[in-house]
Amino acid sequence: MTDYVIVLNAGSSSLKFSLYRRPESKAWEAGARGQIEGIGTSPKFSAKDGSGSPLVDEALDKTVVRDGRGALDALAKWLRATYGGARVLGVGHRVVHGGARFAGPTMVTPQVLSELRKLVPLAPLHQPHNLAAIEAVWERLPGVPQVACFDTSFHRGQPAVAEIVALPRDIRNAGVQRYGFHGLSYEYIASVLPSVAPEMAGGRIIVAHLGSGASMCAMKNLKSIDSTLGFTALDGLCMGTRPGAVDPGVILHLFQGLGLSAKDVESILYKQSGLLGISGVSNDMRALLASTEPDARLAVDYFVYRAAKEIGALTAALGGLDGLVFTAGIGENSPEIRKRICQASEWLGIELDDEANARKASRISSSTSKVPVWMIPTNEELMIARHTGVLLGLIEQRV
Ligand code: ADP
């Protein structure tokens, strides 16, 4: 009989899952991984085994899988049918916001859950779904321990000047500060850098996590010293449907000048802006790169412009640059975007090896580049499995 840890990443329209097992004194091994996408519209279930062979790929009944709960029911049914008899040792969750209180992975208790609910307004796209998954697992598997792993934790310990929001003290004391996100991804990259790129691992590095949510992290000695996302996951780079940095005066104007409601403004900022807002066509980088529409081109131009600008700003925060790493959906899969961002950063001495970049090698800078550039696939799920294992006492403290 095999014992598994289940990793869940519950979003608004998808439930991603991975199974991990850890044979005696070995590293974590990925078992099945997959997702239920299109929750609420046209749900579809797909999963592959540890070697990447398809296990299931089917449409689900949309009258049954109407929400996150329905998706979890469908997943539980499939897990029982496929792995009946296996033991679930624990469930690790991606939770986007841990606020000021949770500086590391935490066993979930009713009290922890109620603290995390208070952070829902700071991450309205993700947090409610992350927490709903924890509650749903509690109902179904009441004896199974659950661990919350936060996207904010990796950034705790940044210098005070990187965390501060320059507003009056009362407001800051009520929790208004820069938190940073995508921390599980950055932590994973930091964990592999010493073996993948030892020559730069201890230096001043920028990691660009470019997915539908996008951010950059400035790391010194593998610790976060600054990042482009702040109090919420709206700041910094242009994202799929979020604008990145916007003059706060624009937000005041939306309320006072245009008379929009808080709900409208929230929807504009989280769902209608960024690549989608500029192009008017799509939030998907692939579609924009394939399009000849001027607004689609402008969206891509702006994405690249903002990324290069943030690389400059974070280089200043680091006092120089010893390495640049691309990761996540766009960072891992788009040679064109990597090339354009690197071209815009040539003033830093960055020089791409076009051939290595096109064939998706790991090291993609030329041998004469002053700053080595890498493409490293991220693995947030493995990071969650490791943390869950540590908290459950399944492995030694070394991760
Ligand atoms: P998230 O986990 O935040 O949903 P991902 O890291 O999966 O996001 O990234 C999704 C983004 O990656 C989408 O914008 C998608 O268009 C982009 N992407 C995936 N493959 C490619 C590719 N080959 N070229 C360009 N963009 C890609």
Coordinates of N, CA and C in Angstrom, one line a residue, residues 234 243-262 265-266 268-269 273:
L234 N -1.7 43.0 -7.4 CA -2.1 43.9 -8.5 C -0.9 44.8 -9.0
P243 N -3.5 45.1 -14.2 CA -2.8 46.1 -14.9 C -1.3 46.3 -14.4
G244 N -1.0 45.7 -13.3 CA 0.3 46.1 -12.7 C 0.3 47.5 -12.2
A245 N 1.4 48.1 -12.0 CA 1.4 49.4 -11.3 C 0.5 50.5 -12.0
V246 N -0.3 51.1 -11.3 CA -1.2 52.2 -11.8 C -1.1 53.3 -10.8
D247 N -1.0 54.5 -11.3 CA -1.1 55.7 -10.5 C -2.3 55.6 -9.6
P248 N -2.1 55.7 -8.3 CA -3.3 55.6 -7.4 C -4.4 56.6 -7.7
G249 N -3.9 57.8 -8.3 CA -4.9 58.8 -8.6 C -5.9 58.3 -9.7
V250 N -5.5 57.3 -10.5 CA -6.4 56.8 -11.4 C -7.6 56.0 -10.7
I251 N -7.2 55.4 -9.6 CA -8.2 54.6 -8.9 C -9.2 55.6 -8.2
L252 N -8.6 56.7 -7.7 CA -9.5 57.7 -7.1 C -10.5 58.2 -8.2
H253 N -9.9 58.4 -9.4 CA -10.8 59.0 -10.5 C -11.9 58.0 -10.8
L254 N -11.6 56.7 -10.8 CA -12.6 55.7 -11.1 C -13.8 55.8 -10.1
F255 N -13.5 56.1 -8.8 CA -14.5 56.3 -7.8 C -15.2 57.6 -7.9
Q256 N -14.3 58.7 -7.9 CA -14.9 60.0 -7.7 C -15.3 60.6 -9.1
G257 N -14.5 60.4 -10.1 CA -14.8 61.0 -11.4 C -15.8 60.2 -12.2
L258 N -15.7 58.9 -12.2 CA -16.6 58.1 -13.0 C -17.7 57.5 -12.1
G259 N -17.6 57.6 -10.8 CA -18.7 57.1 -9.9 C -18.9 55.6 -9.9
L260 N -17.8 54.9 -10.2 CA -17.9 53.4 -10.2 C -18.0 52.9 -8.8
S261 N -18.6 51.7 -8.6 CA -18.7 51.1 -7.3 C -17.4 50.3 -7.0
A262 N -17.3 49.9 -5.7 CA -16.1 49.2 -5.3 C -16.0 47.8 -6.1
V265 N -14.8 48.5 -9.6 CA -13.4 48.8 -9.7 C -12.6 47.5 -9.4
E266 N -13.1 46.7 -8.5 CA -12.4 45.4 -8.2 C -12.3 44.5 -9.5
I268 N -12.6 45.6 -12.6 CA -11.7 46.2 -13.6 C -10.3 45.8 -13.3
L269 N -9.9 46.0 -12.0 CA -8.5 45.8 -11.7 C -8.0 44.3 -11.7
S273 N -8.2 44.1 -17.0 CA -7.1 45.0 -17.4 C -5.9 44.2 -18.0

